[in-house]
Short mmCIF file of C-alpha atoms in Angstrom, two decimals:
data_model
loop_
_atom_site.label_atom_id
_atom_site.label_comp_id
_atom_site.label_asym_id
_atom_site.label_seq_id
_atom_site.Cartn_x
_atom_site.Cartn_y
_atom_site.Cartn_z
CA MET J 563 58.27 105.81 112.72
CA LEU J 564 60.61 104.95 109.78
CA SER J 565 63.89 103.11 110.44
CA ASP J 566 67.23 104.84 109.50
CA LYS J 567 67.41 102.35 106.41
CA GLU J 568 63.86 103.17 105.25
CA LYS J 569 64.63 106.88 105.36
CA LEU J 570 67.91 106.27 103.49
CA LEU J 571 66.06 104.27 100.80
CA LYS J 572 63.48 106.78 100.57
CA LYS J 573 65.88 109.71 100.20
CA LEU J 574 67.97 107.78 97.39
CA MET J 575 64.81 106.81 95.44
CA ALA J 576 63.73 110.62 95.41
CA LYS J 577 66.98 111.20 93.55
CA LYS J 578 65.99 108.65 90.88
CA GLY J 579 62.65 110.40 89.88
CA PHE J 580 60.23 108.67 92.57
CA GLY J 581 57.75 111.18 94.18
CA LEU J 582 57.70 111.84 97.91
CA PRO J 583 54.48 111.87 99.80
CA GLY J 584 53.17 115.02 101.03
CA GLY J 585 52.35 118.54 100.12
CA THR J 586 53.64 119.98 96.84
CA ALA J 587 53.63 118.84 92.98
CA GLN J 588 55.57 115.67 92.76
CA PRO J 589 57.38 114.25 89.67
CA ALA J 590 55.43 111.49 87.82
CA LYS J 591 56.32 107.94 88.75
CA SER J 592 58.36 106.11 86.15
CA LYS J 593 56.56 104.12 83.48
CA ARG J 594 57.33 100.37 83.78
CA SER J 595 58.75 100.39 80.36
CA VAL J 596 61.31 102.74 81.68
CA GLN J 597 61.89 100.55 84.60
CA LEU J 598 62.57 97.64 82.42
CA GLU J 599 65.09 99.48 80.39
CA ASN J 600 66.77 100.53 83.61
CA PHE J 601 66.91 96.88 84.58
CA MET J 602 68.19 95.62 81.32
CA ARG J 603 70.90 98.42 81.37
CA VAL J 604 72.11 97.06 84.56
CA VAL J 605 72.06 93.35 83.76
CA GLY J 606 73.48 94.16 80.23
CA ASN J 607 76.42 95.78 81.86
CA THR J 608 77.33 92.94 84.10
CA GLY J 609 75.83 89.48 83.02
CA ARG J 610 74.49 87.92 80.02
CA ALA J 611 71.82 89.86 78.10
CA VAL J 612 68.34 88.48 78.95
CA ASP J 613 66.06 87.80 76.06
CA PHE J 614 62.43 88.47 77.34
CA SER J 615 60.89 87.69 74.09
CA LEU J 616 61.44 84.08 74.29
CA PRO J 617 58.10 82.09 74.34
CA GLU J 618 56.88 80.86 77.82
CA ASN J 619 56.71 77.31 76.64
CA SER J 620 60.00 77.24 74.92
CA ALA J 621 61.78 74.05 75.61
CA ALA J 622 65.21 75.67 75.66
CA SER J 623 66.72 75.21 79.12
CA THR J 624 68.45 78.60 79.35
CA VAL J 625 68.91 80.87 82.10
CA GLU J 626 67.38 83.75 79.81
CA ARG J 627 64.26 81.91 79.58
CA THR J 628 64.15 81.07 83.34
CA ILE J 629 64.67 84.80 84.21
CA ALA J 630 62.12 85.81 81.79
CA ASN J 631 59.35 83.51 83.21
CA ALA J 632 60.26 83.83 86.93
CA GLY J 633 57.23 84.73 88.72
CA GLY J 634 55.62 86.46 85.67
CA PHE J 635 58.54 88.74 85.18
CA GLN J 636 57.73 89.99 81.86
CA ASP J 637 54.03 90.92 82.54
CA ALA J 638 55.00 92.87 85.66
CA TYR J 639 56.66 95.52 83.46
CA LEU J 640 53.45 96.05 81.31
CA ASP J 641 51.84 99.38 82.01
CA ASP J 642 48.30 97.96 82.24
CA SER J 643 49.38 95.06 84.57
CA ARG J 644 48.01 95.03 88.14
CA VAL J 645 51.28 94.20 90.18
CA MET J 646 51.71 92.87 93.70
CA PHE J 647 55.08 92.51 95.34
CA VAL J 648 55.31 89.32 97.22
CA GLY J 649 57.63 87.38 99.19
CA ASN J 650 58.58 83.73 99.08
CA VAL J 651 55.61 83.21 101.81
CA ALA J 652 52.42 84.71 100.29
CA CYS J 653 49.03 83.77 99.62
CA SER J 654 49.57 83.24 96.03
CA GLU J 655 46.04 81.71 95.41
CA ILE J 656 44.51 85.16 96.37
CA VAL J 657 47.07 86.85 94.22
CA GLU J 658 46.01 84.87 91.25
CA ALA J 659 42.38 85.20 91.92
CA LEU J 660 42.50 89.00 92.22
CA ASP J 661 44.15 89.21 88.82
CA PHE J 662 47.49 90.51 90.16
CA VAL J 663 50.92 89.74 88.43
CA PRO J 664 53.04 88.52 91.34
CA PHE J 665 56.43 89.94 91.33
CA ASN J 666 58.84 88.14 93.65
CA GLY J 667 61.99 90.06 94.06
CA GLN J 668 63.58 87.35 96.22
CA VAL J 669 63.09 84.61 93.49
CA LEU J 670 64.46 87.11 90.85
CA SER J 671 67.46 87.56 92.77
CA TYR J 672 68.13 83.90 92.54
CA PHE J 673 68.02 84.02 88.82
CA LEU J 674 69.94 87.25 88.62
CA ALA J 675 72.74 85.39 90.52
CA ALA J 676 72.34 82.41 88.00
CA ALA J 677 72.85 84.99 85.18
CA GLY J 678 75.83 86.61 86.71
CA ALA J 679 74.06 89.87 87.32
CA ALA J 680 73.38 90.06 90.82
CA GLY J 681 76.69 91.61 91.72
CA ALA J 682 75.63 94.86 90.02
CA PHE J 683 72.80 95.39 92.30
CA LEU J 684 74.65 94.26 95.40
CA ASP J 685 77.19 96.83 94.56
CA ILE J 686 74.56 99.57 94.11
CA ALA J 687 73.18 98.71 97.69
CA GLU J 688 76.51 98.75 99.32
CA LYS J 689 77.57 101.99 97.60
CA ASN J 690 74.38 103.51 99.12
CA HIS J 691 75.43 102.14 102.77
CA LEU J 692 73.53 98.85 102.98
CA SER J 693 76.01 96.72 104.87
CA ARG J 694 77.27 93.26 103.43
CA ASP J 695 76.10 91.42 106.56
CA ILE J 696 72.67 92.14 105.53
CA CYS J 697 70.75 89.27 103.54
CA PRO J 698 72.00 89.49 99.89
CA VAL J 699 68.38 89.04 98.80
CA VAL J 700 67.48 92.29 100.37
CA ARG J 701 70.58 93.98 99.17
CA CYS J 702 69.80 92.87 95.67
CA VAL J 703 66.13 93.96 95.66
CA LEU J 704 66.85 97.36 97.30
CA GLY J 705 69.73 97.88 94.99
CA ALA J 706 67.35 97.37 92.05
CA ALA J 707 64.83 99.72 93.70
CA VAL J 708 67.43 102.47 94.23
CA GLU J 709 68.17 102.32 90.38
CA ASN J 710 64.53 102.43 89.54
CA CYS J 711 64.67 98.86 87.99
CA LEU J 712 61.73 97.40 89.74
CA PRO J 713 58.11 97.66 88.28
CA THR J 714 55.92 100.07 90.34
CA PRO J 715 53.71 98.04 92.61
CA ASP J 716 49.91 98.51 93.02
CA PHE J 717 50.06 96.54 96.26
CA ILE J 718 52.52 94.66 98.60
CA THR J 719 51.95 91.67 100.88
CA PHE J 720 54.59 89.91 103.05
CA ALA J 721 55.07 88.20 106.21
CA TYR J 722 57.64 88.12 109.00
CA PHE J 723 58.34 84.42 108.03
CA PRO J 724 61.01 83.39 107.06
CA CYS J 725 62.80 86.29 108.52
CA ASP J 726 62.13 89.85 109.59
CA SER J 727 64.79 91.39 107.39
CA GLY J 728 62.68 90.55 104.44
CA ALA J 729 59.75 92.14 106.09
CA ARG J 730 61.64 95.19 106.73
CA MET J 731 62.63 95.27 103.12
CA PHE J 732 58.99 95.28 102.11
CA TYR J 733 58.14 97.92 104.59
CA ALA J 734 60.91 100.16 103.01
CA LEU J 735 59.67 99.45 99.43
CA ALA J 736 55.95 100.25 100.40
CA ASP J 737 57.04 103.60 101.77
CA ALA J 738 59.33 104.29 98.81
CA TYR J 739 56.64 103.59 96.37
CA ASP J 740 53.82 105.06 98.59
CA CYS J 741 52.03 102.00 97.92
CA PRO J 742 49.27 100.11 100.09
CA TRP J 743 50.49 97.00 101.86
CA PHE J 744 49.37 94.10 104.13
CA LEU J 745 51.57 92.21 106.72
CA LEU J 746 50.10 88.54 106.67
CA ASP J 747 51.48 87.89 110.15
CA MET J 748 51.80 84.17 109.78
CA PRO J 749 52.24 81.84 112.91
CA GLU J 750 55.33 79.63 112.67
CA ARG J 751 53.59 76.54 114.17
CA ARG J 752 50.88 74.44 112.79
CA GLY J 753 47.74 73.45 114.32
CA ASN J 754 44.00 74.26 113.96
CA ALA J 755 44.09 77.49 115.94
CA ALA J 756 47.01 78.70 113.79
CA ALA J 757 45.16 77.87 110.72
CA GLN J 758 41.88 79.62 111.80
CA TYR J 759 43.88 82.76 112.78
CA LEU J 760 45.68 82.85 109.39
CA ALA J 761 42.55 82.17 107.42
CA GLN J 762 41.07 85.21 109.17
CA ARG J 763 44.17 87.34 108.32
CA MET J 764 43.72 86.18 104.70
CA LYS J 765 40.19 87.44 104.66
CA GLU J 766 41.39 90.88 106.03
CA MET J 767 43.94 90.95 103.37
CA VAL J 768 41.28 90.48 100.73
CA ALA J 769 39.37 93.30 102.16
CA ARG J 770 42.35 95.59 102.44
CA VAL J 771 43.02 95.05 98.65
CA GLU J 772 39.39 95.76 97.76
CA ASN J 773 39.25 99.08 99.85
CA ALA J 774 42.69 100.19 98.69
CA LEU J 775 42.27 99.44 94.97
CA GLY J 776 38.52 99.60 94.54
CA ILE J 777 38.34 96.09 93.08
CA GLU J 778 36.01 93.15 94.15
CA ALA J 779 37.13 89.69 95.14
CA VAL J 780 34.92 87.18 93.27
CA PRO J 781 34.34 84.04 95.38
CA ASP J 782 34.32 81.76 92.49
CA ARG J 783 37.70 82.96 91.27
CA ILE J 784 39.25 82.21 94.71
CA ALA J 785 37.67 78.76 94.65
CA ALA J 786 39.13 78.26 91.22
CA ALA J 787 42.58 79.33 92.29
CA VAL J 788 42.48 76.85 95.30
CA GLU J 789 41.43 74.03 92.93
CA GLU J 790 44.43 74.84 90.87
CA SER J 791 46.65 75.04 93.86
CA LYS J 792 45.37 71.56 94.96
CA GLU J 793 46.19 70.16 91.50
CA THR J 794 49.80 71.26 91.98
CA MET J 795 49.93 69.62 95.35
CA ARG J 796 48.63 66.40 93.79
CA TYR J 797 51.64 66.45 91.51
CA TYR J 798 53.88 67.05 94.48
CA GLU J 799 52.22 64.12 95.99
CA LYS J 800 53.01 61.95 92.94
CA LEU J 801 56.58 63.06 92.74
CA ILE J 802 57.09 62.25 96.51
CA SER J 803 55.43 58.89 96.23
CA LEU J 804 57.68 57.93 92.98
CA SER J 805 60.73 59.10 94.83
CA LEU J 806 60.11 56.98 97.95
CA ALA J 807 58.88 54.00 95.99
CA HIS J 808 61.82 53.77 93.59
CA GLN J 809 64.52 55.47 95.73
CA VAL J 810 65.23 58.22 93.12
CA CYS J 811 65.80 61.98 93.78
CA PRO J 812 65.17 64.86 91.48
CA SER J 813 68.15 67.13 90.76
CA VAL J 814 68.88 68.95 93.79
CA HIS J 815 69.73 72.21 92.16
CA LYS J 816 66.83 72.01 89.68
CA PHE J 817 64.40 70.92 92.39
CA THR J 818 65.33 73.76 94.67
CA THR J 819 65.16 76.40 92.12
CA ASP J 820 61.96 75.18 90.51
CA THR J 821 60.21 74.72 93.86
CA THR J 822 61.01 78.10 95.21
CA THR J 823 59.65 79.40 92.03
CA HIS J 824 56.44 77.29 91.98
CA LEU J 825 55.59 78.06 95.64
CA SER J 826 55.34 81.73 95.01
CA ARG J 827 52.75 80.94 92.21
CA MET J 828 50.49 78.35 93.82
CA GLY J 829 46.94 78.94 92.22
CA SER J 830 48.23 79.53 88.81
CA PRO J 831 48.26 77.06 85.92
CA GLY J 832 52.02 77.76 85.41
CA ALA J 833 52.86 76.29 88.82
CA THR J 834 50.80 73.08 88.12
CA GLN J 835 52.68 72.89 84.69
CA GLY J 836 56.09 73.24 86.45
CA VAL J 837 55.48 70.55 89.08
CA ARG J 838 53.91 68.20 86.46
CA LEU J 839 57.16 68.50 84.37
CA CYS J 840 59.35 67.71 87.40
CA TYR J 841 57.26 64.66 88.13
CA GLU J 842 57.40 63.54 84.41
CA GLU J 843 61.17 64.00 84.28
CA LEU J 844 61.55 61.77 87.33
CA LEU J 845 59.03 59.32 85.92
CA ASP J 846 61.20 59.14 82.72
CA SER J 847 64.28 58.37 84.75
CA VAL J 848 62.41 55.51 86.62
CA GLU J 849 61.01 54.04 83.42
CA THR J 850 64.33 54.15 81.76
CA ALA J 851 66.06 52.39 84.78
CA GLY J 852 63.27 49.80 84.54
CA LYS J 853 63.57 48.59 88.30
CA ILE J 854 63.75 49.76 91.80
CA ARG J 855 67.32 50.43 92.30
CA ALA J 856 69.22 49.86 95.57
CA LYS J 857 70.95 52.73 97.21
CA GLU J 858 74.53 52.47 95.62
CA ARG J 859 76.22 55.34 97.46
CA PRO J 860 75.81 57.55 100.60
CA ARG J 861 72.82 59.88 100.48
CA VAL J 862 72.97 63.33 102.04
CA ILE J 863 70.40 66.11 102.40
CA TRP J 864 71.34 69.56 101.30
CA ASP J 865 69.87 71.82 104.00
CA GLY J 866 69.24 75.38 103.04
CA LEU J 867 69.56 77.34 99.82
CA MET J 868 72.54 76.86 97.51
CA PRO J 869 74.92 79.01 95.53
CA PHE J 870 72.75 79.96 92.62
CA TYR J 871 75.67 81.39 90.67
CA ASN J 872 77.73 78.28 90.52
CA ASN J 873 76.67 74.48 90.69
CA GLU J 874 80.43 73.41 91.31
CA ILE J 875 79.93 72.35 94.99
CA ILE J 876 76.90 70.15 94.30
CA ARG J 877 78.61 68.74 91.28
CA TYR J 878 81.78 67.95 92.99
CA MET J 879 79.81 66.17 95.73
CA GLU J 880 78.01 64.03 93.33
CA GLU J 881 80.92 63.30 90.88
CA GLY J 882 83.94 63.92 92.81
CA CYS J 883 83.03 62.41 96.20
CA GLY J 884 80.54 60.00 95.11
CA LEU J 885 77.53 61.14 97.14
CA GLU J 886 73.74 61.39 96.16
CA VAL J 887 72.53 64.80 97.20
CA MET J 888 68.87 65.53 97.78
CA SER J 889 67.04 68.75 98.66
CA ASN J 890 65.67 69.18 101.91
CA LEU J 891 62.57 70.36 100.37
CA LEU J 892 61.65 66.93 99.24
CA PRO J 893 61.23 65.05 102.51
CA ALA J 894 59.67 68.28 104.02
CA MET J 895 56.62 67.82 101.57
CA THR J 896 55.97 64.35 102.80
CA GLN J 897 53.88 65.77 105.54
CA ASN J 898 50.30 64.76 105.22
CA ILE J 899 49.52 66.38 101.71
CA GLY J 900 46.48 64.05 101.64
CA GLY J 901 44.94 65.73 104.62
CA LEU J 902 45.66 69.21 103.23
CA LEU J 903 43.80 68.37 99.95
CA ALA J 904 40.73 67.13 101.92
CA GLU J 905 40.21 70.57 103.28
CA LYS J 906 37.03 72.02 101.66
CA ASP J 907 36.81 75.67 102.85
CA PRO J 908 39.04 77.73 100.44
CA TYR J 909 40.49 79.96 103.22
CA MET J 910 41.36 77.17 105.60
CA TYR J 911 43.01 75.25 102.66
CA MET J 912 45.07 78.33 101.99
CA ALA J 913 46.03 78.69 105.58
CA ARG J 914 46.98 74.96 105.94
CA ARG J 915 48.85 74.95 102.86
CA GLN J 916 50.93 78.05 103.88
CA LEU J 917 51.57 76.64 107.46
CA HIS J 918 52.49 73.30 105.78
CA PHE J 919 55.51 74.94 104.05
CA ALA J 920 56.21 77.42 106.85
CA GLY J 921 56.80 74.43 109.29
CA ILE J 922 59.30 72.92 107.07
CA ASP J 923 62.23 73.89 109.38
CA ASP J 924 60.62 72.46 112.38
CA THR J 925 59.95 68.98 110.95
CA LYS J 926 62.26 68.34 108.18
CA PHE J 927 64.53 65.98 110.14
CA ASP J 928 61.59 63.92 111.36
CA VAL J 929 61.04 62.31 108.06
CA LEU J 930 64.55 61.25 106.80
CA GLU J 931 64.31 57.67 107.59
CA PRO J 932 62.37 56.54 104.45
CA TYR J 933 64.89 58.14 102.32
CA GLY J 934 67.77 56.38 103.68
CA ILE J 935 69.71 59.60 104.69
CA ASP J 936 73.33 59.16 105.83
CA GLY J 937 74.17 62.72 106.67
CA ILE J 938 73.29 66.43 106.44
CA ILE J 939 75.05 69.29 104.55
CA ARG J 940 73.95 72.40 106.04
CA PHE J 941 74.63 75.60 103.96
CA ASN J 942 75.11 78.53 106.40
CA GLN J 943 74.09 81.76 104.64
CA TRP J 944 76.55 84.54 105.84
CA GLY J 945 74.48 87.03 107.77
CA CYS J 946 71.26 85.01 108.06
CA ARG J 947 70.39 85.28 111.77
CA ARG J 948 67.49 82.92 111.59
CA HIS J 949 69.52 80.11 109.98
CA LEU J 950 72.53 80.46 112.01
CA SER J 951 70.74 80.88 115.41
CA VAL J 952 69.46 77.26 115.33
CA ASN J 953 72.67 75.58 114.07
CA GLN J 954 73.92 74.17 117.28
CA ILE J 955 70.36 73.03 118.25
CA ILE J 956 70.27 71.06 114.95
CA ARG J 957 73.73 69.82 115.51
CA ASP J 958 72.86 68.37 118.94
CA ARG J 959 69.62 66.93 117.66
CA LEU J 960 71.53 65.06 114.90
CA THR J 961 74.11 63.97 117.07
CA GLN J 962 71.69 62.30 119.42
CA SER J 963 70.27 60.39 116.45
CA GLY J 964 73.75 59.35 115.12
CA MET J 965 73.44 61.58 112.04
CA ALA J 966 76.51 63.02 110.43
CA MET J 967 76.57 66.82 109.67
CA LEU J 968 78.88 69.10 107.69
CA ASP J 969 78.50 72.84 107.86
CA ILE J 970 79.60 74.85 104.84
CA ASP J 971 79.48 78.76 105.17
CA GLY J 972 78.94 80.88 102.11
CA ASP J 973 76.52 83.10 100.29
CA PHE J 974 73.85 81.94 97.89
CA ILE J 975 73.49 85.30 95.89
CA ASP J 976 76.87 87.08 96.31
CA SER J 977 79.70 85.16 94.53
CA ARG J 978 82.49 87.57 95.67
CA GLY J 979 83.13 85.44 98.73
CA TYR J 980 83.08 82.12 97.06
CA SER J 981 86.15 79.93 97.23
CA PHE J 982 85.76 76.17 96.13
CA SER J 983 89.19 75.49 97.64
CA GLN J 984 88.03 76.41 101.06
CA VAL J 985 85.37 73.66 101.14
CA LYS J 986 86.81 71.06 99.10
CA ILE J 987 89.06 69.58 101.70
CA ARG J 988 86.17 69.39 104.12
CA MET J 989 83.74 67.81 101.80
CA ASP J 990 86.50 65.10 100.82
CA ALA J 991 86.79 64.21 104.47
CA PHE J 992 82.87 64.19 105.25
CA ALA J 993 82.39 61.88 102.10
CA GLU J 994 85.05 59.54 103.33
CA MET J 995 83.56 59.38 106.84
CA LEU J 996 80.17 58.47 105.28
CA LYS J 997 81.70 55.72 103.08
CA ASN J 998 83.54 54.22 106.10
CA ARG J 999 80.29 54.20 108.07
CA SER J 1000 78.47 52.41 105.28
CA GLU J 1001 81.15 49.76 105.15
CA VAL J 1002 80.90 48.85 108.75
#
């Protein structure tokens, strides 16, 4: 049975030229070229124009290039592409091996925020009765769907991790597009039993795609995608080793954005290239310094996503408060990558890799000591039940270990509630406390 929100989305999309399942003749689904034009129309009215003709290997560090290459964005709008909607947690090696173009609406919403264009889609969602306390990613993606701005998918795969609101979004999209789908149903805990269960679910996903679309999964292509994924992980391992050995950290904003994008494209050469560039940039900074540097200022972990529309908070903490800010994703990745790479069975490797990142929230505070972390800054996304529900648990745990913690409330997509002045005073006090501790 459909939820009220799913019924509403289906009704709204029918008004935008989508066919409804059942009986009588239906209007043809919009061509993807029209959907791209719709997308550009909305973006052009609210943010900077996005140049989708920029080459993929362009060295220009621009928001336009980032959006154009976010998760294969361009290719998803080609009429002859085989498109799969995926979430941040998806078996991307299988997506790559089956020759799908992955379209990650969640990652896209991050880059829309960076381009100043997310607000238009958020407004569309709210005008169509999606409450502001729903995840902004969900509102952004469904707002784009209502305006027929997303490329029509051939298949949709998703999981209940990291949250069930994202899963409900994909259920709604699958129904609106009348599209086959698969719930990956991923355990939140690690362990051999969990990996075996997830590996079996991945095999069932492949069978579902084969039956729904009449295509064949070639084992050699899956094996090749897994080997490419392992190469990406090797560069992550190099980056982590370099960071620990020389006490240097990648840019928190860039590392968070890049890693979120790369993780949804594991198994592709693009992901390997992206992580390799992150590693080489860090290596350049180490070689420029010429020596292992001592920690010169308090180092804090930024826990959670960050405002993609504005880097002001991070910049002020580093330049104004004199803190060194590191992404929580970096220490979380220190967990036994070598053991992961040793896995020979392709499906067990994919399952273990997925669980490796799925367990980040459970273990990320267990690996802070080698990085010399002095405090945690936890960004509380307004309306995120999963993040907020464990806030006091984390605070209690950090208090027991003597770790300082600062909460910042905000929204990483929706800039309308952003106010730097509201958090500046608290950041100043937190930085002063850390400096006083380091002097004792």
